[in-house]
Every structure is written in structure tokens, then in C-alpha cells.
């Protein structure tokens, strides 16, 4: 990529990151281009869709989560590894107001490379935890993601967001453990 094109790309991503954090995933693309100091044609040349821009904004977050998931695949407790990783997903989503909703939108499209990467990482950790008996079988990764994103959404504006998110993640895991489901069935 030419140096001027790279600068435009970087400015668009930075402008979009700010806009999505302040206004959510539906921030006007025209405003993003204007804030970046480029025209709409430049924005659409780099990012033909809103989804492509969202993915560019969250690429670093997604890559970091995927690296962490890979590292956790060798953790001694598969269930604790999954829980730690889901906590990191919540923390990523709740670092700024509106980020959780924007991240959820970035992960929402089936053809999304971000979705494929994160869901693949989550599925590997989930399958390992299920095989170890730490998490009950039959839990779809998509529903698990909806739960952790819901936690990020409801806690992002709370002054004690980290504590509330941890308590809600504990509740989720109470529902995921086989012992818990056995007690409910009995």
C-alpha cells in the first residue's frame, strides 16, 4: 500500500474507533470520513461495507483474544481457561461505552473473518472444557457469546463494572457446569 493510502487507512480506522466508541456501530460513515480528513470515496475504497470497517477497528482486539485463547489451550484446567478467556472477552467489550455493541456487530455476520477467528477460538476452548467434564455438552458457542456480550453491555457504564461482570460470569458458569444441571434435573 502506498504511504499516503496507508495514512488514510490509519486515520479512517482511528476516526471509526472513536466514533464507534462514542456513538455505537451505527455511527454515520460520512462523519467518520470527514473526521479522518478524507472523502467518502476514500472511505469506501478502503472499506466497501460498514462490516469491513468494524472488522478493521476491532482486528487488534480480535487478534489479542485469539492469541490468548491459543495460550489457554494448554492451561491445566480447561473450564478455568474458558472462564478466564470469556472474562477477557467481557473486559474487551466493556473498556469503552458502546464498544460491546460494536464488537458484537463486528462478530455478527456469518461471513466475517473476525467472527470465524473468535468463534473458532471459543469453540476450541469450549470443546476442551466439555471433554474434561468442566462444562456441560450441548452449549452452542453462539449462545455463549450472546451471554458474555450481554454481560459486557449491561456492565459497561457501571462504576464497579469489573466486579459486576465477574459476578455475572460466575452465574453463567454455574449454569454451564454439569453438576449444576444435574442438581436442577434431580
Short mmCIF file of N, CA and C in Angstrom, two decimals:
data_model
loop_
_atom_site.label_atom_id
_atom_site.label_comp_id
_atom_site.label_asym_id
_atom_site.label_seq_id
_atom_site.Cartn_x
_atom_site.Cartn_y
_atom_site.Cartn_z
N UNK A 1 0.85 -1.16 0.00
CA UNK A 1 0.00 0.00 0.00
C UNK A 1 0.91 1.24 0.00
N UNK A 2 0.55 2.20 -0.81
CA UNK A 2 1.31 3.46 -0.85
C UNK A 2 1.24 4.14 0.51
N UNK A 3 2.24 4.97 0.78
CA UNK A 3 2.34 5.64 2.08
C UNK A 3 1.13 6.53 2.35
N UNK A 4 0.67 7.28 1.34
CA UNK A 4 -0.50 8.15 1.55
C UNK A 4 -1.77 7.34 1.75
N UNK A 5 -1.88 6.22 1.06
CA UNK A 5 -3.05 5.36 1.24
C UNK A 5 -3.04 4.74 2.63
N UNK A 6 -1.86 4.36 3.12
CA UNK A 6 -1.74 3.80 4.47
C UNK A 6 -2.12 4.84 5.52
N UNK A 7 -1.68 6.08 5.31
CA UNK A 7 -2.05 7.15 6.27
C UNK A 7 -3.56 7.33 6.30
N UNK A 8 -4.19 7.34 5.12
CA UNK A 8 -5.65 7.49 5.05
C UNK A 8 -6.34 6.32 5.75
N UNK A 9 -5.85 5.14 5.50
CA UNK A 9 -6.41 3.94 6.13
C UNK A 9 -6.31 4.07 7.65
N UNK A 10 -5.13 4.42 8.14
CA UNK A 10 -4.91 4.54 9.58
C UNK A 10 -5.79 5.63 10.18
N UNK A 11 -5.94 6.74 9.49
CA UNK A 11 -6.80 7.83 10.01
C UNK A 11 -8.26 7.39 10.03
N UNK A 12 -8.69 6.67 9.01
CA UNK A 12 -10.07 6.19 8.99
C UNK A 12 -10.34 5.22 10.14
N UNK A 13 -9.41 4.31 10.38
CA UNK A 13 -9.59 3.35 11.47
C UNK A 13 -9.62 4.08 12.81
N UNK A 14 -8.74 5.04 13.01
CA UNK A 14 -8.71 5.79 14.26
C UNK A 14 -10.00 6.59 14.44
N UNK A 15 -10.45 7.23 13.39
CA UNK A 15 -11.69 8.00 13.44
C UNK A 15 -12.89 7.09 13.72
N UNK A 16 -12.92 5.95 13.07
CA UNK A 16 -14.01 4.99 13.27
C UNK A 16 -14.00 4.44 14.70
N UNK A 17 -12.82 4.17 15.22
CA UNK A 17 -12.71 3.65 16.60
C UNK A 17 -13.35 4.64 17.57
N UNK A 18 -13.04 5.92 17.40
CA UNK A 18 -13.61 6.96 18.26
C UNK A 18 -15.12 7.06 18.06
N UNK A 19 -15.54 7.09 16.80
CA UNK A 19 -16.97 7.22 16.51
C UNK A 19 -17.77 6.04 17.04
N UNK A 20 -17.26 4.83 16.86
CA UNK A 20 -17.98 3.65 17.34
C UNK A 20 -18.03 3.63 18.87
N UNK A 21 -16.97 4.07 19.51
CA UNK A 21 -16.95 4.12 20.98
C UNK A 21 -17.95 5.15 21.49
N UNK A 22 -18.09 6.26 20.79
CA UNK A 22 -18.99 7.33 21.25
C UNK A 22 -20.43 7.12 20.82
N UNK A 23 -20.64 6.60 19.60
CA UNK A 23 -21.98 6.55 19.03
C UNK A 23 -22.48 5.14 18.73
N UNK A 24 -21.64 4.15 18.89
CA UNK A 24 -22.03 2.78 18.59
C UNK A 24 -21.75 2.42 17.15
N UNK A 25 -22.10 1.20 16.79
CA UNK A 25 -21.79 0.64 15.48
C UNK A 25 -22.51 1.34 14.34
N UNK A 26 -23.54 2.11 14.65
CA UNK A 26 -24.30 2.80 13.62
C UNK A 26 -23.83 4.23 13.39
N UNK A 27 -22.65 4.58 13.88
CA UNK A 27 -22.12 5.94 13.68
C UNK A 27 -22.11 6.23 12.17
N UNK A 28 -22.48 7.45 11.78
CA UNK A 28 -22.53 7.79 10.36
C UNK A 28 -21.15 7.70 9.70
N UNK A 29 -21.09 6.95 8.61
CA UNK A 29 -19.83 6.78 7.90
C UNK A 29 -19.32 8.09 7.31
N UNK A 30 -20.25 8.95 6.88
CA UNK A 30 -19.84 10.26 6.36
C UNK A 30 -19.09 11.06 7.41
N UNK A 31 -19.56 11.00 8.64
CA UNK A 31 -18.89 11.71 9.73
C UNK A 31 -17.51 11.12 10.01
N UNK A 32 -17.38 9.82 9.89
CA UNK A 32 -16.10 9.16 10.10
C UNK A 32 -15.09 9.63 9.05
N UNK A 33 -15.53 9.65 7.79
CA UNK A 33 -14.65 10.11 6.71
C UNK A 33 -14.24 11.56 6.93
N UNK A 34 -15.22 12.39 7.28
CA UNK A 34 -14.93 13.81 7.50
C UNK A 34 -13.95 14.00 8.66
N UNK A 35 -14.16 13.29 9.76
CA UNK A 35 -13.27 13.38 10.91
C UNK A 35 -11.86 12.93 10.55
N UNK A 36 -11.75 11.95 9.65
CA UNK A 36 -10.44 11.45 9.22
C UNK A 36 -9.78 12.38 8.21
N UNK A 37 -10.55 13.34 7.69
CA UNK A 37 -9.99 14.28 6.72
C UNK A 37 -9.90 13.72 5.32
N UNK A 38 -10.78 12.77 5.01
CA UNK A 38 -10.81 12.18 3.67
C UNK A 38 -12.24 12.22 3.13
N UNK A 39 -12.36 11.99 1.86
CA UNK A 39 -13.68 11.95 1.24
C UNK A 39 -14.32 10.59 1.38
N UNK A 40 -15.63 10.54 1.09
CA UNK A 40 -16.37 9.29 1.18
C UNK A 40 -15.81 8.23 0.25
N UNK A 41 -15.36 8.65 -0.93
CA UNK A 41 -14.81 7.69 -1.90
C UNK A 41 -13.59 6.98 -1.32
N UNK A 42 -12.76 7.72 -0.59
CA UNK A 42 -11.58 7.12 0.04
C UNK A 42 -12.01 6.11 1.10
N UNK A 43 -13.01 6.48 1.89
CA UNK A 43 -13.52 5.55 2.91
C UNK A 43 -14.00 4.25 2.25
N UNK A 44 -14.82 4.38 1.20
CA UNK A 44 -15.39 3.19 0.57
C UNK A 44 -14.37 2.41 -0.25
N UNK A 45 -13.32 3.06 -0.69
CA UNK A 45 -12.26 2.34 -1.40
C UNK A 45 -11.54 1.39 -0.42
N UNK A 46 -11.31 1.88 0.78
CA UNK A 46 -10.66 1.05 1.80
C UNK A 46 -11.64 0.08 2.46
N UNK A 47 -12.87 0.53 2.69
CA UNK A 47 -13.86 -0.25 3.44
C UNK A 47 -15.18 -0.22 2.68
N UNK A 48 -15.40 -1.19 1.80
CA UNK A 48 -16.61 -1.17 0.97
C UNK A 48 -17.91 -1.33 1.77
N UNK A 49 -17.81 -1.85 2.99
CA UNK A 49 -19.00 -2.02 3.83
C UNK A 49 -18.70 -1.57 5.26
N UNK A 50 -19.75 -1.29 5.99
CA UNK A 50 -19.62 -0.96 7.41
C UNK A 50 -18.96 -2.12 8.15
N UNK A 51 -19.33 -3.33 7.78
CA UNK A 51 -18.77 -4.53 8.41
C UNK A 51 -17.25 -4.55 8.23
N UNK A 52 -16.76 -4.21 7.05
CA UNK A 52 -15.31 -4.21 6.81
C UNK A 52 -14.62 -3.19 7.70
N UNK A 53 -15.24 -2.04 7.90
CA UNK A 53 -14.67 -1.02 8.78
C UNK A 53 -14.69 -1.48 10.24
N UNK A 54 -15.78 -2.07 10.66
CA UNK A 54 -15.86 -2.60 12.03
C UNK A 54 -14.78 -3.64 12.27
N UNK A 55 -14.59 -4.52 11.30
CA UNK A 55 -13.57 -5.55 11.45
C UNK A 55 -12.17 -4.94 11.55
N UNK A 56 -11.91 -3.90 10.76
CA UNK A 56 -10.60 -3.25 10.83
C UNK A 56 -10.38 -2.60 12.19
N UNK A 57 -11.43 -1.98 12.72
CA UNK A 57 -11.34 -1.33 14.02
C UNK A 57 -11.04 -2.35 15.12
N UNK A 58 -11.66 -3.50 15.04
CA UNK A 58 -11.53 -4.49 16.10
C UNK A 58 -10.50 -5.58 15.82
N UNK A 59 -9.79 -5.50 14.71
CA UNK A 59 -8.83 -6.53 14.35
C UNK A 59 -7.81 -6.76 15.47
N UNK A 60 -7.25 -5.70 16.04
CA UNK A 60 -6.27 -5.86 17.12
C UNK A 60 -6.88 -6.56 18.33
N UNK A 61 -8.12 -6.18 18.69
CA UNK A 61 -8.81 -6.82 19.81
C UNK A 61 -9.01 -8.31 19.53
N UNK A 62 -9.47 -8.60 18.32
CA UNK A 62 -9.75 -9.99 17.93
C UNK A 62 -8.47 -10.81 17.94
N UNK A 63 -7.41 -10.25 17.35
CA UNK A 63 -6.13 -10.97 17.31
C UNK A 63 -5.62 -11.26 18.73
N UNK A 64 -5.74 -10.28 19.62
CA UNK A 64 -5.29 -10.47 21.00
C UNK A 64 -6.11 -11.56 21.70
N UNK A 65 -7.42 -11.56 21.48
CA UNK A 65 -8.26 -12.60 22.08
C UNK A 65 -7.91 -13.98 21.53
N UNK A 66 -7.64 -14.05 20.25
CA UNK A 66 -7.29 -15.34 19.65
C UNK A 66 -5.94 -15.85 20.16
N UNK A 67 -4.97 -14.96 20.32
CA UNK A 67 -3.67 -15.36 20.88
C UNK A 67 -3.85 -15.86 22.32
N UNK A 68 -4.69 -15.15 23.08
CA UNK A 68 -4.92 -15.57 24.46
C UNK A 68 -5.58 -16.94 24.51
N UNK A 69 -6.55 -17.16 23.62
CA UNK A 69 -7.22 -18.47 23.58
C UNK A 69 -6.22 -19.57 23.25
N UNK A 70 -5.34 -19.30 22.32
CA UNK A 70 -4.33 -20.28 21.95
C UNK A 70 -3.42 -20.60 23.15
N UNK A 71 -3.03 -19.57 23.87
CA UNK A 71 -2.19 -19.78 25.06
C UNK A 71 -2.93 -20.59 26.12
N UNK A 72 -4.23 -20.36 26.25
CA UNK A 72 -5.01 -21.04 27.29
C UNK A 72 -5.33 -22.49 26.95
N UNK A 73 -5.09 -22.89 25.71
CA UNK A 73 -5.38 -24.27 25.32
C UNK A 73 -4.51 -25.27 26.10
N UNK A 74 -3.42 -24.81 26.67
CA UNK A 74 -2.57 -25.72 27.45
C UNK A 74 -2.69 -25.50 28.96
N UNK A 75 -3.66 -24.69 29.37
CA UNK A 75 -3.86 -24.44 30.80
C UNK A 75 -4.29 -25.74 31.48
N UNK A 76 -3.90 -25.94 32.73
CA UNK A 76 -4.22 -27.19 33.42
C UNK A 76 -5.72 -27.45 33.59
N UNK A 77 -6.51 -26.41 33.80
CA UNK A 77 -7.94 -26.59 33.98
C UNK A 77 -8.69 -26.01 32.77
N UNK A 78 -9.25 -26.88 31.92
CA UNK A 78 -9.96 -26.40 30.73
C UNK A 78 -11.14 -25.48 31.06
N UNK A 79 -11.87 -25.78 32.12
CA UNK A 79 -13.01 -24.94 32.50
C UNK A 79 -12.56 -23.57 32.96
N UNK A 80 -11.52 -23.54 33.78
CA UNK A 80 -10.98 -22.25 34.24
C UNK A 80 -10.41 -21.46 33.08
N UNK A 81 -9.81 -22.14 32.11
CA UNK A 81 -9.26 -21.46 30.94
C UNK A 81 -10.37 -20.81 30.14
N UNK A 82 -11.46 -21.54 29.92
CA UNK A 82 -12.60 -20.98 29.19
C UNK A 82 -13.16 -19.77 29.93
N UNK A 83 -13.32 -19.91 31.23
CA UNK A 83 -13.87 -18.81 32.03
C UNK A 83 -12.95 -17.59 31.98
N UNK A 84 -11.66 -17.81 32.09
CA UNK A 84 -10.71 -16.69 32.01
C UNK A 84 -10.82 -15.99 30.67
N UNK A 85 -10.92 -16.78 29.60
CA UNK A 85 -11.00 -16.19 28.26
C UNK A 85 -12.30 -15.42 28.06
N UNK A 86 -13.39 -15.98 28.53
CA UNK A 86 -14.68 -15.28 28.41
C UNK A 86 -14.65 -13.98 29.23
N UNK A 87 -13.96 -14.00 30.36
CA UNK A 87 -13.77 -12.78 31.14
C UNK A 87 -13.00 -11.73 30.35
N UNK A 88 -12.01 -12.20 29.58
CA UNK A 88 -11.24 -11.28 28.74
C UNK A 88 -12.11 -10.71 27.62
N UNK A 89 -12.99 -11.52 27.08
CA UNK A 89 -13.92 -11.04 26.05
C UNK A 89 -14.81 -9.94 26.63
N UNK A 90 -15.33 -10.18 27.83
CA UNK A 90 -16.17 -9.18 28.51
C UNK A 90 -15.37 -7.92 28.76
N UNK A 91 -14.15 -8.07 29.25
CA UNK A 91 -13.31 -6.91 29.54
C UNK A 91 -13.02 -6.10 28.28
N UNK A 92 -12.75 -6.79 27.17
CA UNK A 92 -12.52 -6.09 25.90
C UNK A 92 -13.76 -5.28 25.51
N UNK A 93 -14.92 -5.91 25.66
CA UNK A 93 -16.15 -5.26 25.24
C UNK A 93 -16.59 -4.12 26.14
N UNK A 94 -16.13 -4.12 27.37
CA UNK A 94 -16.63 -3.10 28.29
C UNK A 94 -15.59 -2.03 28.61
N UNK A 95 -14.51 -1.97 27.83
CA UNK A 95 -13.48 -0.97 28.10
C UNK A 95 -13.96 0.44 27.78
N UNK A 96 -14.85 0.58 26.81
CA UNK A 96 -15.39 1.89 26.44
C UNK A 96 -16.89 1.75 26.21
N UNK A 97 -17.60 2.81 26.50
CA UNK A 97 -19.04 2.83 26.27
C UNK A 97 -19.32 2.57 24.79
N UNK A 98 -20.21 1.66 24.51
CA UNK A 98 -20.59 1.35 23.14
C UNK A 98 -19.71 0.31 22.47
N UNK A 99 -18.58 -0.03 23.08
CA UNK A 99 -17.66 -0.97 22.45
C UNK A 99 -18.25 -2.37 22.38
N UNK A 100 -18.93 -2.79 23.41
CA UNK A 100 -19.51 -4.14 23.41
C UNK A 100 -20.51 -4.30 22.27
N UNK A 101 -21.37 -3.32 22.08
CA UNK A 101 -22.36 -3.40 20.99
C UNK A 101 -21.67 -3.39 19.63
N UNK A 102 -20.64 -2.56 19.50
CA UNK A 102 -19.91 -2.51 18.24
C UNK A 102 -19.16 -3.80 17.97
N UNK A 103 -18.56 -4.35 19.01
CA UNK A 103 -17.85 -5.62 18.86
C UNK A 103 -18.82 -6.73 18.51
N UNK A 104 -19.98 -6.75 19.13
CA UNK A 104 -21.00 -7.74 18.81
C UNK A 104 -21.43 -7.62 17.36
N UNK A 105 -21.57 -6.38 16.87
CA UNK A 105 -21.92 -6.16 15.47
C UNK A 105 -20.81 -6.68 14.57
N UNK A 106 -19.56 -6.41 14.94
CA UNK A 106 -18.42 -6.89 14.13
C UNK A 106 -18.39 -8.41 14.06
N UNK A 107 -18.85 -9.06 15.11
CA UNK A 107 -18.85 -10.53 15.15
C UNK A 107 -20.15 -11.13 14.62
N UNK A 108 -21.10 -10.27 14.26
CA UNK A 108 -22.43 -10.74 13.96
C UNK A 108 -22.65 -11.36 12.60
N UNK A 109 -21.80 -11.10 11.64
CA UNK A 109 -22.03 -11.59 10.30
C UNK A 109 -21.35 -12.93 10.09
N UNK A 110 -22.08 -13.90 9.58
CA UNK A 110 -21.54 -15.25 9.41
C UNK A 110 -20.28 -15.28 8.55
N UNK A 111 -20.17 -14.44 7.53
CA UNK A 111 -19.01 -14.46 6.65
C UNK A 111 -17.84 -13.65 7.18
N UNK A 112 -17.98 -13.08 8.34
CA UNK A 112 -16.95 -12.22 8.91
C UNK A 112 -15.71 -13.00 9.30
N UNK A 113 -14.54 -12.48 8.90
CA UNK A 113 -13.29 -13.14 9.30
C UNK A 113 -13.08 -13.01 10.80
N UNK A 114 -13.53 -11.90 11.38
CA UNK A 114 -13.42 -11.74 12.84
C UNK A 114 -14.26 -12.79 13.54
N UNK A 115 -15.46 -12.98 13.07
CA UNK A 115 -16.35 -13.97 13.68
C UNK A 115 -15.74 -15.37 13.58
N UNK A 116 -15.22 -15.69 12.42
CA UNK A 116 -14.63 -17.02 12.23
C UNK A 116 -13.47 -17.23 13.20
N UNK A 117 -12.63 -16.22 13.36
CA UNK A 117 -11.46 -16.34 14.23
C UNK A 117 -11.88 -16.48 15.69
N UNK A 118 -12.77 -15.60 16.15
CA UNK A 118 -13.16 -15.62 17.56
C UNK A 118 -14.02 -16.85 17.88
N UNK A 119 -14.95 -17.18 17.01
CA UNK A 119 -15.77 -18.36 17.27
C UNK A 119 -14.93 -19.62 17.22
N UNK A 120 -13.93 -19.67 16.35
CA UNK A 120 -13.03 -20.82 16.30
C UNK A 120 -12.26 -20.96 17.61
N UNK A 121 -11.75 -19.84 18.11
CA UNK A 121 -11.02 -19.86 19.38
C UNK A 121 -11.95 -20.28 20.52
N UNK A 122 -13.14 -19.72 20.54
CA UNK A 122 -14.11 -20.05 21.59
C UNK A 122 -14.51 -21.52 21.51
N UNK A 123 -14.73 -22.00 20.30
CA UNK A 123 -15.16 -23.39 20.13
C UNK A 123 -14.08 -24.36 20.61
N UNK A 124 -12.81 -24.03 20.34
CA UNK A 124 -11.72 -24.90 20.79
C UNK A 124 -11.67 -24.95 22.32
N UNK A 125 -11.78 -23.79 22.96
CA UNK A 125 -11.76 -23.77 24.43
C UNK A 125 -12.99 -24.45 25.02
N UNK A 126 -14.13 -24.21 24.41
CA UNK A 126 -15.38 -24.82 24.88
C UNK A 126 -15.32 -26.34 24.74
N UNK A 127 -14.89 -26.83 23.59
CA UNK A 127 -14.82 -28.28 23.37
C UNK A 127 -13.86 -28.93 24.36
N UNK A 128 -12.74 -28.28 24.64
CA UNK A 128 -11.77 -28.81 25.60
C UNK A 128 -12.39 -28.88 27.01
N UNK A 129 -13.12 -27.82 27.38
CA UNK A 129 -13.77 -27.80 28.70
C UNK A 129 -14.87 -28.86 28.78
N UNK A 130 -15.59 -29.06 27.68
CA UNK A 130 -16.63 -30.09 27.67
C UNK A 130 -16.02 -31.47 27.76
N UNK A 131 -14.94 -31.71 27.03
CA UNK A 131 -14.28 -33.01 27.06
C UNK A 131 -13.76 -33.34 28.46
N UNK A 132 -13.31 -32.32 29.17
CA UNK A 132 -12.81 -32.51 30.54
C UNK A 132 -13.94 -32.66 31.55
N UNK A 133 -15.18 -32.42 31.13
CA UNK A 133 -16.32 -32.51 32.04
C UNK A 133 -16.53 -31.25 32.86
N UNK A 134 -15.83 -30.17 32.50
CA UNK A 134 -15.97 -28.91 33.24
C UNK A 134 -17.20 -28.10 32.80
N UNK A 135 -17.65 -28.34 31.59
CA UNK A 135 -18.80 -27.63 31.02
C UNK A 135 -19.70 -28.66 30.38
N UNK A 136 -20.99 -28.51 30.58
CA UNK A 136 -21.93 -29.48 30.02
C UNK A 136 -21.90 -29.44 28.49
N UNK A 137 -22.27 -30.54 27.88
CA UNK A 137 -22.32 -30.63 26.43
C UNK A 137 -23.58 -29.94 25.92
N UNK A 138 -23.61 -29.70 24.62
CA UNK A 138 -24.79 -29.11 24.01
C UNK A 138 -24.87 -27.60 24.12
N UNK A 139 -23.80 -26.95 24.53
CA UNK A 139 -23.79 -25.49 24.65
C UNK A 139 -23.27 -24.93 23.33
N UNK A 140 -24.11 -24.25 22.56
CA UNK A 140 -23.64 -23.66 21.30
C UNK A 140 -22.77 -22.43 21.57
N UNK A 141 -21.67 -22.33 20.85
CA UNK A 141 -20.75 -21.23 21.05
C UNK A 141 -21.43 -19.88 20.78
N UNK A 142 -22.34 -19.82 19.84
CA UNK A 142 -23.05 -18.57 19.54
C UNK A 142 -23.86 -18.07 20.72
N UNK A 143 -24.53 -18.99 21.41
CA UNK A 143 -25.31 -18.59 22.59
C UNK A 143 -24.41 -18.17 23.73
N UNK A 144 -23.28 -18.83 23.87
CA UNK A 144 -22.33 -18.45 24.90
C UNK A 144 -21.82 -17.03 24.65
N UNK A 145 -21.56 -16.72 23.39
CA UNK A 145 -21.12 -15.36 23.04
C UNK A 145 -22.20 -14.33 23.31
N UNK A 146 -23.43 -14.67 23.06
CA UNK A 146 -24.51 -13.73 23.36
C UNK A 146 -24.56 -13.43 24.85
N UNK A 147 -24.37 -14.44 25.67
CA UNK A 147 -24.38 -14.24 27.12
C UNK A 147 -23.25 -13.32 27.57
N UNK A 148 -22.02 -13.59 27.10
CA UNK A 148 -20.91 -12.77 27.57
C UNK A 148 -20.99 -11.35 27.01
N UNK A 149 -21.52 -11.20 25.81
CA UNK A 149 -21.71 -9.84 25.29
C UNK A 149 -22.80 -9.11 26.06
N UNK A 150 -23.82 -9.84 26.49
CA UNK A 150 -24.86 -9.22 27.31
C UNK A 150 -24.26 -8.70 28.61
N UNK A 151 -23.37 -9.48 29.20
CA UNK A 151 -22.71 -9.04 30.43
C UNK A 151 -21.91 -7.77 30.17
N UNK A 152 -21.15 -7.74 29.08
CA UNK A 152 -20.37 -6.54 28.75
C UNK A 152 -21.28 -5.34 28.54
N UNK A 153 -22.41 -5.55 27.86
CA UNK A 153 -23.34 -4.44 27.60
C UNK A 153 -23.94 -3.87 28.88
N UNK A 154 -24.37 -4.75 29.78
CA UNK A 154 -25.07 -4.26 30.97
C UNK A 154 -24.13 -3.72 32.04
N UNK A 155 -22.86 -4.04 31.94
CA UNK A 155 -21.93 -3.56 32.97
C UNK A 155 -21.04 -2.42 32.51
N UNK A 156 -21.03 -2.09 31.21
CA UNK A 156 -20.07 -1.11 30.70
C UNK A 156 -20.17 0.27 31.32
N UNK A 157 -21.33 0.67 31.80
CA UNK A 157 -21.48 2.01 32.37
C UNK A 157 -21.48 2.02 33.89
N UNK A 158 -21.33 0.87 34.49
CA UNK A 158 -21.35 0.78 35.94
C UNK A 158 -20.00 1.18 36.53
N UNK A 159 -20.01 1.88 37.66
CA UNK A 159 -18.73 2.26 38.27
C UNK A 159 -17.91 1.06 38.74
N UNK A 160 -18.58 -0.03 39.08
CA UNK A 160 -17.89 -1.24 39.50
C UNK A 160 -18.07 -2.34 38.45
N UNK A 161 -17.87 -1.97 37.21
CA UNK A 161 -18.12 -2.86 36.07
C UNK A 161 -17.38 -4.19 36.18
N UNK A 162 -16.12 -4.15 36.55
CA UNK A 162 -15.32 -5.38 36.61
C UNK A 162 -15.89 -6.35 37.65
N UNK A 163 -16.29 -5.84 38.81
CA UNK A 163 -16.83 -6.70 39.85
C UNK A 163 -18.18 -7.29 39.43
N UNK A 164 -19.03 -6.45 38.84
CA UNK A 164 -20.33 -6.93 38.39
C UNK A 164 -20.18 -7.95 37.26
N UNK A 165 -19.27 -7.69 36.35
CA UNK A 165 -19.04 -8.62 35.24
C UNK A 165 -18.55 -9.96 35.78
N UNK A 166 -17.65 -9.94 36.75
CA UNK A 166 -17.14 -11.19 37.33
C UNK A 166 -18.26 -11.96 38.01
N UNK A 167 -19.13 -11.28 38.73
CA UNK A 167 -20.25 -11.94 39.41
C UNK A 167 -21.21 -12.56 38.39
N UNK A 168 -21.49 -11.84 37.31
CA UNK A 168 -22.39 -12.37 36.28
C UNK A 168 -21.75 -13.54 35.54
N UNK A 169 -20.44 -13.47 35.31
CA UNK A 169 -19.75 -14.60 34.67
C UNK A 169 -19.79 -15.83 35.57
N UNK A 170 -19.68 -15.62 36.88
CA UNK A 170 -19.82 -16.74 37.82
C UNK A 170 -21.20 -17.38 37.69
N UNK A 171 -22.23 -16.55 37.56
CA UNK A 171 -23.59 -17.09 37.39
C UNK A 171 -23.71 -17.89 36.09
N UNK A 172 -23.12 -17.38 35.03
CA UNK A 172 -23.15 -18.11 33.76
C UNK A 172 -22.49 -19.47 33.94
N UNK A 173 -21.33 -19.47 34.59
CA UNK A 173 -20.62 -20.74 34.77
C UNK A 173 -21.36 -21.69 35.70
N UNK A 174 -22.10 -21.17 36.66
CA UNK A 174 -22.93 -22.05 37.49
C UNK A 174 -23.91 -22.81 36.60
N UNK A 175 -24.43 -22.13 35.59
CA UNK A 175 -25.36 -22.77 34.67
C UNK A 175 -24.70 -23.70 33.67
N UNK A 176 -23.43 -23.53 33.44
CA UNK A 176 -22.71 -24.36 32.46
C UNK A 176 -22.15 -25.64 33.04
N UNK A 177 -21.99 -25.68 34.35
CA UNK A 177 -21.33 -26.85 34.94
C UNK A 177 -22.28 -28.04 34.98
N UNK A 178 -21.77 -29.23 34.67
CA UNK A 178 -22.62 -30.42 34.70
C UNK A 178 -23.25 -30.66 36.06
N UNK A 179 -22.52 -30.40 37.14
CA UNK A 179 -23.08 -30.63 38.48
C UNK A 179 -24.31 -29.77 38.71
N UNK A 180 -24.27 -28.55 38.24
CA UNK A 180 -25.39 -27.63 38.39
C UNK A 180 -26.61 -28.15 37.62
N UNK A 181 -26.40 -28.60 36.40
CA UNK A 181 -27.54 -29.09 35.61
C UNK A 181 -28.08 -30.39 36.20
N UNK A 182 -27.19 -31.21 36.79
CA UNK A 182 -27.66 -32.43 37.45
C UNK A 182 -28.56 -32.10 38.63
N UNK A 183 -28.17 -31.08 39.41
CA UNK A 183 -28.99 -30.70 40.57
C UNK A 183 -30.35 -30.18 40.13
N UNK A 184 -30.39 -29.45 39.00
CA UNK A 184 -31.66 -28.93 38.53
C UNK A 184 -32.55 -30.05 38.00
N UNK A 185 -31.95 -31.07 37.39
CA UNK A 185 -32.73 -32.17 36.84
C UNK A 185 -33.28 -33.06 37.94
N UNK A 186 -32.57 -33.13 39.06
CA UNK A 186 -32.94 -34.04 40.15
C UNK A 186 -33.92 -33.42 41.03
#
